[in-house]
Coordinates of C-alpha atoms in Angstrom, one line a residue:
Chain A
M1 CA 14.0 -25.6 5.3
L2 CA 13.0 -24.5 8.2
T3 CA 11.9 -27.5 9.5
S4 CA 14.4 -29.8 10.7
M5 CA 13.9 -27.7 14.1
P6 CA 10.3 -26.6 14.5
T7 CA 10.2 -25.0 17.9
F8 CA 12.8 -23.8 18.6
V9 CA 12.4 -21.8 15.7
Q10 CA 8.3 -21.1 16.1
V11 CA 9.9 -20.0 19.4
I12 CA 12.3 -17.2 18.0
E13 CA 9.6 -16.4 15.5
F14 CA 7.4 -15.8 18.4
V15 CA 9.4 -13.5 20.0
G16 CA 10.7 -11.5 16.7
T17 CA 6.7 -10.9 15.8
F18 CA 5.6 -10.4 19.6
A19 CA 9.0 -7.6 20.2
F20 CA 7.3 -5.8 15.5
A21 CA 4.6 -5.7 17.2
I22 CA 4.8 -4.1 20.3
S23 CA 6.7 -1.8 18.2
G24 CA 4.0 -0.9 16.4
I25 CA 1.6 -1.1 19.5
R26 CA 4.1 1.5 21.5
L27 CA 4.3 3.6 18.9
A28 CA 0.5 4.4 18.1
S29 CA 0.2 4.9 21.3
A30 CA 2.4 7.8 21.3
K31 CA -0.3 9.1 19.3
Q32 CA -2.9 7.8 21.5
F33 CA -4.5 5.2 19.4
D34 CA -7.4 3.4 20.1
W35 CA -7.5 -0.3 21.4
F36 CA -8.1 -1.3 18.2
G37 CA -6.1 1.2 15.9
A38 CA -2.9 -0.5 17.9
Y39 CA -4.1 -3.4 17.1
V40 CA -3.5 -3.1 13.8
V41 CA -1.3 -0.7 13.9
G42 CA 1.2 -3.8 16.0
L43 CA -0.2 -6.5 13.1
A44 CA 1.1 -4.2 10.6
T45 CA 4.5 -4.2 11.9
A46 CA 4.8 -7.5 12.9
I47 CA 2.7 -9.1 9.3
G48 CA 3.1 -6.0 6.9
G49 CA 7.0 -7.1 5.5
G50 CA 6.1 -10.3 4.8
T51 CA 3.3 -10.4 3.4
I52 CA 3.4 -8.3 0.9
R53 CA 6.9 -10.7 -0.1
D54 CA 4.1 -13.2 -0.3
L55 CA 1.8 -11.3 -2.9
L56 CA 5.1 -10.3 -5.0
L57 CA 6.2 -14.1 -4.5
D58 CA 2.1 -14.7 -6.0
V59 CA 1.6 -17.9 -2.9
T60 CA -0.9 -17.6 0.0
P61 CA -0.2 -14.6 3.0
F62 CA 1.2 -16.9 5.6
W63 CA -0.6 -15.5 8.0
M64 CA -3.8 -16.7 6.2
T65 CA -2.9 -20.1 7.1
N66 CA -1.9 -19.9 10.8
S67 CA -3.7 -17.4 13.5
I68 CA -0.9 -18.0 15.5
Y69 CA 0.1 -13.9 14.2
M70 CA -3.2 -12.1 15.4
V71 CA -2.5 -14.3 19.0
C72 CA 0.3 -12.7 19.6
S73 CA -0.5 -9.2 18.4
A74 CA -3.4 -9.5 20.7
L75 CA -0.8 -10.6 23.5
A76 CA 1.1 -7.5 23.2
L77 CA -1.2 -4.8 23.3
L78 CA -2.5 -6.4 26.1
W79 CA 1.0 -6.7 27.6
V80 CA 1.0 -3.0 26.8
I81 CA -2.1 -2.5 27.8
L82 CA -1.8 -4.4 31.5
F83 CA 2.5 -3.2 31.6
G84 CA 3.1 -0.6 29.5
K85 CA 4.1 1.9 31.9
Y86 CA 6.9 -0.5 33.4
L87 CA 7.5 -1.0 29.4
I88 CA 10.9 1.8 29.1
H89 CA 12.8 -0.4 31.4
L90 CA 12.5 -3.4 29.4
N91 CA 13.6 -1.4 26.3
N92 CA 17.2 -2.9 25.6
T93 CA 14.9 -6.5 26.0
F94 CA 13.1 -6.0 23.0
F95 CA 15.8 -3.7 20.6
Y96 CA 17.7 -7.7 20.8
F97 CA 14.5 -9.0 20.5
D98 CA 13.6 -7.6 18.1
S99 CA 17.5 -7.4 16.5
I100 CA 16.0 -11.5 16.9
G101 CA 12.9 -10.6 14.8
L102 CA 14.8 -8.8 12.5
A103 CA 17.1 -11.6 11.8
L104 CA 15.2 -15.3 11.8
F105 CA 12.1 -13.0 8.9
T106 CA 15.8 -11.7 6.1
V107 CA 16.9 -16.2 6.8
V108 CA 12.7 -17.1 6.3
G109 CA 12.4 -14.8 3.0
I110 CA 15.1 -15.1 1.5
D111 CA 14.3 -19.1 2.2
K112 CA 11.0 -18.7 0.6
T113 CA 11.8 -16.8 -3.0
L114 CA 14.4 -19.8 -3.5
N115 CA 12.4 -22.3 -2.9
A116 CA 9.7 -20.1 -4.7
G117 CA 12.1 -20.8 -7.8
F118 CA 13.4 -17.0 -7.9
P119 CA 17.3 -16.3 -8.7
M120 CA 19.3 -14.6 -5.4
W121 CA 18.8 -10.7 -6.2
V122 CA 15.4 -10.9 -5.8
A123 CA 15.8 -13.0 -2.5
I124 CA 18.0 -10.6 -1.2
I125 CA 14.9 -8.4 -1.7
M126 CA 12.2 -10.3 -0.1
G127 CA 14.8 -10.8 2.9
T128 CA 14.9 -7.0 3.3
M129 CA 11.4 -6.2 3.0
T130 CA 10.7 -9.4 5.0
G131 CA 12.5 -7.8 8.5
A132 CA 11.5 -4.2 7.0
A133 CA 8.7 -3.4 5.3
G134 CA 6.7 -3.8 8.9
G135 CA 7.7 -0.9 10.4
V136 CA 7.5 1.2 7.1
I137 CA 3.9 0.3 7.1
R138 CA 4.0 1.2 10.9
D139 CA 5.0 4.6 10.8
V140 CA 2.6 4.9 7.5
F141 CA -0.4 3.9 9.0
I142 CA 0.9 6.5 12.4
N143 CA 1.8 9.0 9.2
E144 CA 5.3 10.1 10.3
I145 CA 8.8 9.7 7.7
P146 CA 9.5 5.6 7.7
L147 CA 12.6 5.2 9.9
I148 CA 14.6 3.6 7.9
F149 CA 14.4 6.1 5.7
R150 CA 16.5 7.9 7.4
K151 CA 18.3 6.7 10.6
E152 CA 20.1 4.1 11.8
I153 CA 21.8 1.1 9.8
Y154 CA 18.4 -1.4 10.0
A155 CA 17.3 -2.6 6.3
M156 CA 20.8 -3.0 4.9
A157 CA 21.9 -5.2 8.1
C158 CA 18.9 -7.4 5.9
V159 CA 21.1 -7.0 3.2
A160 CA 24.5 -7.9 4.2
G161 CA 22.3 -10.7 5.6
G162 CA 21.7 -11.8 2.2
L163 CA 25.4 -11.0 0.7
A164 CA 26.6 -13.5 3.2
Y165 CA 23.8 -16.0 2.1
C166 CA 24.9 -15.6 -1.8
L167 CA 28.8 -15.7 0.0
C168 CA 28.1 -19.1 2.0
M169 CA 26.3 -20.6 -0.9
Q170 CA 29.2 -21.1 -2.8
F171 CA 30.6 -23.0 0.1
D172 CA 29.1 -27.1 0.4
M173 CA 27.2 -26.1 3.6
S174 CA 23.6 -27.5 4.7
D175 CA 21.2 -25.1 4.3
T176 CA 21.0 -25.0 8.6
L177 CA 24.1 -23.3 8.9
I178 CA 24.0 -20.9 5.5
Q179 CA 20.8 -19.9 8.1
I180 CA 22.7 -19.6 11.0
I181 CA 25.5 -17.1 9.1
T182 CA 22.8 -15.1 7.7
G183 CA 20.8 -15.1 10.9
A184 CA 24.4 -13.8 12.9
S185 CA 25.3 -11.6 10.5
V186 CA 22.1 -9.4 10.8
F187 CA 21.8 -9.3 14.3
I188 CA 25.9 -8.7 14.5
I189 CA 25.5 -6.0 12.4
R190 CA 22.3 -4.5 13.8
I191 CA 23.0 -4.7 17.6
L192 CA 26.9 -3.4 16.2
S193 CA 25.9 -0.4 14.4
V194 CA 24.0 0.3 17.8
K195 CA 26.2 1.0 19.3
Y196 CA 29.5 2.3 17.1
K197 CA 26.5 4.8 15.8
I198 CA 27.6 3.7 12.4
C199 CA 24.9 5.3 9.9
L200 CA 24.9 6.2 6.0
P201 CA 25.2 9.0 5.3
T202 CA 22.7 11.6 4.2
L203 CA 22.0 13.0 0.9
K204 CA 22.4 17.1 1.5
G205 CA 18.8 18.1 0.2
N206 CA 19.9 22.3 -0.2
N207 CA 21.6 20.8 -3.4
V208 CA 19.6 18.6 -5.4
Chain B
M1 CA 3.7 -5.8 -28.8
L2 CA 6.6 -3.9 -28.2
T3 CA 8.9 -6.4 -29.1
S4 CA 9.1 -5.4 -32.8
M5 CA 11.8 -2.8 -31.9
P6 CA 13.1 -4.0 -29.0
T7 CA 17.1 -1.1 -28.8
F8 CA 14.6 1.9 -29.6
V9 CA 12.3 0.6 -26.4
Q10 CA 14.5 -0.8 -23.4
V11 CA 16.3 2.2 -23.9
I12 CA 13.5 5.4 -23.5
E13 CA 12.6 2.4 -20.9
F14 CA 15.8 3.4 -19.8
V15 CA 15.6 6.5 -19.6
G16 CA 12.1 6.3 -17.7
T17 CA 13.3 4.3 -15.3
F18 CA 16.2 7.3 -14.6
A19 CA 14.5 10.5 -14.4
F20 CA 11.6 8.2 -12.4
A21 CA 14.7 7.3 -10.5
I22 CA 15.4 10.8 -9.7
S23 CA 12.6 12.5 -9.4
G24 CA 12.1 10.1 -6.4
I25 CA 15.9 10.5 -4.8
R26 CA 15.8 14.1 -5.5
L27 CA 12.1 14.5 -3.0
A28 CA 14.0 12.3 -0.6
S29 CA 17.3 14.2 -0.6
A30 CA 15.0 18.1 0.6
K31 CA 14.0 15.4 4.1
Q32 CA 17.2 14.8 3.9
F33 CA 17.3 10.9 3.6
D34 CA 19.7 7.9 4.1
W35 CA 21.8 7.1 1.3
F36 CA 19.3 3.7 1.0
G37 CA 16.1 5.5 2.2
A38 CA 16.4 7.4 -1.1
Y39 CA 17.5 4.9 -3.2
V40 CA 14.3 2.5 -2.5
V41 CA 12.2 5.8 -2.5
G42 CA 13.8 6.3 -5.8
L43 CA 12.4 2.5 -7.1
A44 CA 9.1 2.6 -5.6
T45 CA 8.9 6.0 -7.7
A46 CA 10.5 3.8 -11.4
I47 CA 9.4 0.5 -10.5
G48 CA 5.4 1.4 -7.8
G49 CA 3.4 1.5 -10.5
G50 CA 3.6 -1.4 -12.6
T51 CA 3.6 -2.9 -9.7
I52 CA 0.4 -3.2 -8.6
R53 CA -0.7 -3.2 -12.1
D54 CA 1.1 -6.8 -12.4
L55 CA 0.4 -7.2 -9.2
L56 CA -3.8 -6.9 -9.7
L57 CA -3.4 -8.4 -13.4
D58 CA -1.7 -11.8 -11.1
V59 CA 1.4 -11.3 -12.6
T60 CA 4.4 -12.6 -11.8
P61 CA 5.6 -8.4 -11.0
F62 CA 7.8 -7.0 -13.8
W63 CA 11.7 -6.6 -12.2
M64 CA 11.7 -10.0 -10.6
T65 CA 12.4 -10.8 -14.1
N66 CA 14.7 -8.0 -14.6
S67 CA 17.2 -6.9 -12.2
I68 CA 18.7 -3.4 -15.1
Y69 CA 14.9 -1.4 -13.1
M70 CA 18.0 -2.1 -9.7
V71 CA 21.3 -0.9 -11.3
C72 CA 18.8 1.5 -12.8
S73 CA 17.9 2.8 -9.5
A74 CA 20.9 2.7 -8.5
L75 CA 22.9 4.0 -10.9
A76 CA 20.6 7.5 -10.7
L77 CA 21.2 7.1 -7.1
L78 CA 25.3 7.8 -7.6
W79 CA 23.9 10.3 -10.4
V80 CA 23.2 12.4 -7.4
I81 CA 26.0 11.5 -4.9
L82 CA 27.8 13.0 -7.9
F83 CA 26.2 15.2 -9.4
G84 CA 24.1 16.5 -7.1
K85 CA 24.4 19.7 -6.6
Y86 CA 25.0 20.0 -10.8
L87 CA 21.2 19.2 -11.4
I88 CA 19.2 21.7 -10.8
H89 CA 20.0 22.4 -14.4
L90 CA 19.3 19.7 -16.2
N91 CA 15.8 20.4 -13.9
N92 CA 14.5 20.9 -18.0
T93 CA 16.2 17.8 -19.4
F94 CA 14.4 15.7 -16.8
F95 CA 11.5 17.1 -16.9
Y96 CA 11.3 16.2 -20.4
F97 CA 12.6 12.5 -19.7
D98 CA 10.2 12.2 -16.9
S99 CA 8.0 12.6 -19.7
I100 CA 9.4 10.1 -22.8
G101 CA 9.1 7.3 -19.3
L102 CA 5.4 7.8 -18.3
A103 CA 4.4 7.9 -22.1
L104 CA 6.6 4.9 -22.3
F105 CA 5.2 2.9 -18.7
T106 CA 1.4 4.1 -20.4
V107 CA 1.7 2.5 -23.2
V108 CA 3.4 -0.3 -22.2
G109 CA 1.2 -0.9 -18.9
I110 CA -2.5 -0.6 -22.1
D111 CA -0.8 -3.5 -24.4
K112 CA 0.0 -5.4 -21.0
T113 CA -4.0 -5.2 -20.0
L114 CA -5.5 -5.8 -23.5
N115 CA -2.7 -9.0 -22.9
A116 CA -4.4 -9.9 -20.6
G117 CA -8.3 -10.2 -21.4
F118 CA -8.8 -7.2 -20.0
P119 CA -11.7 -4.5 -22.1
M120 CA -10.0 -1.0 -23.3
W121 CA -11.7 0.9 -19.5
V122 CA -9.6 -1.4 -17.5
A123 CA -5.7 -1.1 -19.5
I124 CA -6.8 2.9 -19.5
I125 CA -6.5 2.4 -15.8
M126 CA -3.9 0.0 -15.3
G127 CA -1.9 2.5 -18.2
T128 CA -2.7 5.5 -15.7
M129 CA -2.1 3.2 -12.7
T130 CA 1.7 1.9 -14.1
G131 CA 2.6 6.0 -15.3
A132 CA 1.0 7.9 -12.6
A133 CA 1.4 5.5 -9.4
G134 CA 5.2 5.4 -9.2
G135 CA 4.8 8.8 -7.7
V136 CA 1.7 8.6 -4.9
I137 CA 3.8 5.8 -3.2
R138 CA 7.1 8.1 -3.5
D139 CA 4.7 11.0 -2.1
V140 CA 3.7 8.7 0.6
F141 CA 6.8 7.9 1.9
I142 CA 7.8 11.2 2.0
N143 CA 4.3 11.8 3.9
E144 CA 3.5 14.5 1.3
I145 CA 0.2 14.3 0.1
P146 CA 1.0 13.0 -4.1
L147 CA 1.9 15.6 -6.1
I148 CA -0.7 14.8 -9.1
F149 CA -3.9 15.0 -7.0
R150 CA -3.3 18.5 -7.0
K151 CA -1.1 19.9 -9.3
E152 CA -0.5 20.1 -13.7
I153 CA -2.1 17.7 -16.0
Y154 CA -0.1 14.2 -14.9
A155 CA -2.3 10.7 -14.8
M156 CA -5.0 12.9 -16.7
A157 CA -2.8 12.3 -19.3
C158 CA -2.5 8.8 -19.5
V159 CA -5.8 8.4 -19.6
A160 CA -6.1 10.5 -23.1
G161 CA -3.4 8.2 -24.0
G162 CA -6.2 5.8 -23.1
L163 CA -8.2 7.1 -24.5
A164 CA -6.1 8.2 -28.0
Y165 CA -5.1 4.0 -28.1
C166 CA -8.9 3.1 -28.0
L167 CA -9.4 5.2 -30.4
C168 CA -7.3 4.7 -32.7
M169 CA -8.0 0.5 -32.7
Q170 CA -10.8 1.3 -34.4
F171 CA -9.1 1.9 -37.5
D172 CA -6.8 -0.6 -38.9
M173 CA -4.1 0.7 -37.0
S174 CA -0.5 -1.6 -37.0
D175 CA 0.0 -2.4 -33.5
T176 CA 3.6 -0.3 -33.2
L177 CA 1.5 3.0 -34.9
I178 CA -1.0 2.5 -32.8
Q179 CA 2.3 2.6 -29.2
I180 CA 3.4 5.8 -31.1
I181 CA -0.1 8.1 -31.7
T182 CA -1.0 6.7 -27.9
G183 CA 2.4 7.8 -26.4
A184 CA 3.2 10.9 -28.3
S185 CA -0.6 11.8 -27.1
V186 CA 0.6 11.9 -23.3
F187 CA 3.8 13.4 -24.0
I188 CA 2.6 16.4 -26.0
I189 CA -0.2 16.9 -23.6
R190 CA 2.1 16.4 -20.7
I191 CA 4.9 18.9 -22.2
L192 CA 1.5 21.2 -22.8
S193 CA 0.1 21.4 -19.5
V194 CA 2.9 22.6 -18.6
K195 CA 4.1 24.9 -20.3
Y196 CA 0.6 27.1 -20.5
K197 CA -0.6 25.9 -16.5
I198 CA -3.4 24.2 -18.0
C199 CA -5.0 22.7 -14.7
L200 CA -7.9 20.6 -13.7
P201 CA -10.5 22.8 -11.6
T202 CA -9.9 22.1 -7.6
L203 CA -13.0 21.6 -5.4
K204 CA -13.2 23.8 -2.9
G205 CA -13.5 23.2 0.6
N206 CA -15.2 25.5 2.5
N207 CA -18.4 23.9 0.7
V208 CA -18.4 20.7 1.8
Chain C
M1 CA -24.6 -16.4 -1.7
L2 CA -26.0 -12.9 -2.8
T3 CA -27.2 -14.3 -5.8
S4 CA -30.9 -15.1 -4.7
M5 CA -32.2 -11.1 -4.8
P6 CA -29.6 -9.9 -7.6
T7 CA -31.7 -6.0 -7.6
F8 CA -32.4 -5.2 -4.1
V9 CA -28.1 -6.3 -3.7
Q10 CA -27.5 -4.6 -6.4
V11 CA -29.3 -1.2 -5.1
I12 CA -27.6 -1.3 -1.5
E13 CA -24.5 -2.0 -3.0
F14 CA -23.9 1.4 -5.2
V15 CA -25.9 3.8 -1.8
G16 CA -22.0 1.9 -0.5
T17 CA -19.8 2.8 -2.6
F18 CA -21.4 6.0 -3.4
A19 CA -21.6 6.6 -0.1
F20 CA -18.0 5.4 0.8
A21 CA -17.4 7.6 -2.6
I22 CA -18.4 11.2 -1.0
S23 CA -16.6 10.2 2.4
G24 CA -13.4 10.8 0.2
I25 CA -13.9 13.0 -2.8
R26 CA -15.1 15.2 0.3
L27 CA -11.9 15.0 2.2
A28 CA -9.7 15.0 -0.1
S29 CA -11.7 18.8 -1.3
A30 CA -10.9 19.8 2.5
K31 CA -7.4 19.7 1.1
Q32 CA -8.2 21.2 -2.8
F33 CA -7.0 18.4 -4.8
D34 CA -8.1 18.7 -7.7
W35 CA -10.9 16.5 -10.3
F36 CA -8.5 14.1 -11.0
G37 CA -7.6 14.4 -7.2
A38 CA -10.9 13.7 -5.7
Y39 CA -12.3 10.9 -8.0
V40 CA -8.9 8.9 -7.3
V41 CA -9.1 9.6 -3.4
G42 CA -12.5 8.6 -3.6
L43 CA -12.4 5.4 -5.6
A44 CA -9.9 4.8 -3.4
T45 CA -12.2 4.7 -0.3
A46 CA -14.6 2.7 -1.7
I47 CA -12.5 -0.1 -3.9
G48 CA -10.1 0.1 -2.1
G49 CA -11.0 -2.3 0.9
G50 CA -12.1 -5.3 -1.5
T51 CA -9.0 -5.1 -3.5
I52 CA -6.5 -5.7 -0.6
R53 CA -9.4 -8.9 0.1
D54 CA -9.2 -9.7 -3.9
L55 CA -5.6 -9.9 -3.3
L56 CA -5.0 -11.8 0.0
L57 CA -7.6 -14.2 -2.2
D58 CA -5.5 -14.5 -5.0
V59 CA -8.7 -13.9 -6.9
T60 CA -9.3 -10.9 -9.3
P61 CA -10.0 -7.1 -8.1
F62 CA -13.8 -7.0 -7.9
W63 CA -13.6 -3.6 -9.7
M64 CA -11.8 -5.9 -12.5
T65 CA -15.2 -7.3 -14.6
N66 CA -17.4 -4.4 -13.7
S67 CA -17.4 -0.5 -14.3
I68 CA -19.7 0.0 -12.4
Y69 CA -18.1 1.0 -9.1
M70 CA -15.9 3.5 -11.9
V71 CA -19.5 5.1 -13.0
C72 CA -20.7 5.3 -9.5
S73 CA -17.3 7.2 -7.7
A74 CA -17.9 10.0 -11.4
L75 CA -21.1 10.1 -10.9
A76 CA -20.7 10.9 -6.6
L77 CA -17.3 12.9 -7.8
L78 CA -20.5 14.6 -10.3
W79 CA -22.9 15.6 -7.4
V80 CA -20.1 16.5 -4.9
I81 CA -19.2 19.4 -8.0
L82 CA -23.0 19.9 -8.2
F83 CA -24.2 20.4 -5.0
G84 CA -21.2 20.8 -3.2
K85 CA -23.1 23.2 -0.6
Y86 CA -25.9 21.6 -0.1
L87 CA -23.8 18.7 2.0
I88 CA -23.5 19.0 4.4
H89 CA -27.4 19.5 5.1
L90 CA -27.0 15.6 4.0
N91 CA -25.1 14.4 6.8
N92 CA -27.5 12.5 8.5
T93 CA -28.6 10.6 5.6
F94 CA -25.1 10.5 4.1
F95 CA -24.0 8.6 7.7
Y96 CA -26.7 6.2 7.8
F97 CA -26.3 5.4 3.6
D98 CA -22.2 5.0 5.0
S99 CA -23.3 2.5 7.3
I100 CA -25.8 0.8 4.9
G101 CA -22.3 0.2 2.8
L102 CA -21.0 -0.6 6.0
A103 CA -22.6 -3.3 6.2
L104 CA -22.5 -4.7 2.6
F105 CA -18.5 -4.7 2.0
T106 CA -18.6 -6.9 5.5
V107 CA -20.5 -9.8 4.8
V108 CA -19.8 -9.8 1.3
G109 CA -16.2 -10.1 2.3
I110 CA -17.2 -12.4 4.6
D111 CA -19.2 -15.0 2.2
K112 CA -16.5 -14.2 -0.5
T113 CA -13.5 -15.4 1.5
L114 CA -15.8 -18.0 3.5
N115 CA -16.2 -19.0 -0.3
A116 CA -12.3 -19.1 -0.8
G117 CA -12.2 -21.9 1.7
F118 CA -10.6 -20.3 4.4
P119 CA -11.3 -20.3 8.0
M120 CA -14.0 -18.5 9.6
W121 CA -11.4 -16.1 11.2
V122 CA -10.1 -15.5 7.4
A123 CA -13.4 -14.6 7.0
I124 CA -13.9 -11.8 9.9
I125 CA -10.4 -10.2 9.0
M126 CA -11.5 -9.9 5.2
G127 CA -15.1 -8.8 6.2
T128 CA -13.1 -5.9 8.3
M129 CA -11.6 -5.0 6.1
T130 CA -13.3 -4.9 3.2
G131 CA -15.5 -2.7 5.1
A132 CA -12.9 -0.4 6.5
A133 CA -9.2 -0.5 4.4
G134 CA -11.1 1.7 2.3
G135 CA -10.7 4.6 4.4
V136 CA -7.8 3.5 6.0
I137 CA -6.4 3.8 2.5
R138 CA -8.4 8.0 2.1
D139 CA -6.7 8.7 4.5
V140 CA -2.8 8.3 3.7
F141 CA -3.6 9.8 0.9
I142 CA -4.9 13.8 1.8
N143 CA -2.0 12.7 4.9
E144 CA -3.9 12.5 7.7
I145 CA -3.4 9.8 11.0
P146 CA -6.8 6.6 9.7
L147 CA -9.6 8.2 11.2
I148 CA -10.5 4.3 12.2
F149 CA -7.4 3.6 14.3
R150 CA -8.6 6.8 16.9
K151 CA -12.2 7.4 17.2
E152 CA -15.2 5.9 17.2
I153 CA -15.9 2.1 16.2
Y154 CA -16.0 1.7 12.8
A155 CA -14.2 -1.5 12.1
M156 CA -14.8 -3.3 15.7
A157 CA -19.0 -3.4 14.3
C158 CA -17.2 -5.2 11.3
V159 CA -16.0 -7.7 13.5
A160 CA -19.0 -8.2 16.0
G161 CA -20.6 -8.6 12.7
G162 CA -18.6 -10.9 12.3
L163 CA -19.0 -13.0 15.2
A164 CA -22.0 -12.3 15.2
Y165 CA -21.8 -14.7 10.7
C166 CA -19.7 -17.0 13.1
L167 CA -22.3 -17.7 16.2
C168 CA -25.2 -18.1 13.5
M169 CA -23.9 -20.5 12.0
Q170 CA -23.7 -22.7 14.4
F171 CA -27.6 -22.6 14.1
D172 CA -29.7 -24.5 11.0
M173 CA -30.0 -21.4 9.1
S174 CA -30.2 -20.1 6.0
D175 CA -27.6 -18.1 4.4
T176 CA -29.8 -15.1 4.0
L177 CA -30.2 -15.2 7.0
I178 CA -27.3 -15.2 8.2
Q179 CA -26.1 -11.8 6.2
I180 CA -29.0 -10.2 6.8
I181 CA -28.2 -10.9 10.8
T182 CA -24.8 -9.8 10.1
G183 CA -25.6 -6.8 8.1
A184 CA -27.6 -6.1 10.6
S185 CA -25.5 -5.9 13.6
V186 CA -23.1 -4.2 11.6
F187 CA -25.3 -1.1 10.8
I188 CA -27.3 -0.9 14.1
I189 CA -23.2 -0.7 16.7
R190 CA -22.6 1.7 14.9
I191 CA -25.3 3.8 14.6
L192 CA -26.2 3.2 18.1
S193 CA -22.1 3.2 19.1
V194 CA -22.6 7.1 17.0
K195 CA -25.9 7.8 19.1
Y196 CA -24.4 6.8 22.2
K197 CA -19.9 8.2 21.3
I198 CA -19.2 5.0 22.7
C199 CA -15.3 4.3 22.4
L200 CA -12.7 1.5 22.2
P201 CA -10.0 2.9 24.9
T202 CA -7.0 4.8 24.5
L203 CA -3.6 4.1 24.5
K204 CA -1.6 6.6 27.3
G205 CA 1.5 7.7 25.3
N206 CA 3.5 9.0 27.7
N207 CA 3.5 6.1 29.7
V208 CA 4.9 3.3 27.3

């Protein structure tokens, strides 16, 4: 479905993969991982969600047919090695890149699942997994409780995007328009929830 | 094989899924997970084992064809949110529900594996995984050493149930009878081992 | 491809599986796992990498068609239970066994991936995963940061072996010769890097 505008989508896919990999590599470097470990964590953050999705859908994992994801993660590692100490000034930029990646990955996950013949509710789960499961694998690798289970609206932005997709399908919209609205929903909800510090309620552990 | 008594099996499957999800949600709430995180941990506890089994058997993961598991886990979350502080009085009830779930999941896992054409020893492994692997994923998500690797007879009850299944197959029993004997073996071994505090020996770390 | 010398390869496969399982069981016993937990960790260390590879290649996981891996891990557990306190004197022997396993698993992973029709760069990744991913699962189970992400040349020896394989294919060598050169590269790089304490650089966490 995304083939109507290959170059533009490829650019955001590269930007998103790069931003996801950077997030993994930075957290790995905070735990003194070596270059190999940092690369694997960065790669897992970038491609982990889509890999689980493809295993569940029983299709060939997307990164096994195109080496761009390996290259992109290697460039992210090189970037951190060379410019690591300036990265903190780019935090805001990477936050936007990461949100762009989250939006695109959600749309790709939903499309791929619907194309495989599954119903909408499965597609919403797969879209959310494509966007958010890589971060869970990253946090398991660095031996921390997954961030998205405790803080911030992250995966819920993907779910909201999925609901927007579902809603749009009720109207007679083109595929491209549905994808843009979905991606924009994910992006905007993610940005606003961080800006206004909107969180989900926490379960109180002492009661249960 | 279980289709001969659909309603009854569906009821225990719902009860088991609910009890497994509750166990995940309660442990997540002890670590201050938000509602989304608790839902994911509850869901992973309930469907994680069967998902790994289905990936290994190369069939569509069972929860992707029926949304009841998502709904059941959502109800478990709602229950903990609403009645969390009374849950401690129900510990005993949930222990029985969890054991019923363990018994059923083991039987389902064995049947599905044999139907896929694998030998009995693979079926025993898959039955054990269906029952016990969800709890391992749960403990990885909350960043604890998996409970079933250190304490109590849990997975071993599934293995024993698998051996009972294997034994029953030597006699000319109906499928339903074999399933009932298998499930009862898992349930009784689990209950008795907790009541009489029967554990497996522990390896002594200082020696190796 | 490896069928030309079945007995010899089967012997090293058994030795490698045994050594991998021992490494998992010993780390599990340091954390007071019970026998079941130690067995699962040992088994996961031995077969985890190949299982992930087979799931990604969409073929039946190798251990589901031959029970030797279950038996071999059970023997490893028995060995640790019986001779645990003498194991420390065999550290050097097990280091060589483990390196032999690493070399063989890498070759098997590369061959299987190429036979499935994937390009060389995917085969190198799969060879590395076959050799090294089991250790990552082991460390997740015992709730530690994966060792291969922080210390020693381990997975990089597999990558180097993969590059050697790739290089050999440019010349007109027999399959067996390519496999021997690849395995020897992995083995020698692993041994030398430990002997001369060669490590990859570490990322400095305070900068990023």
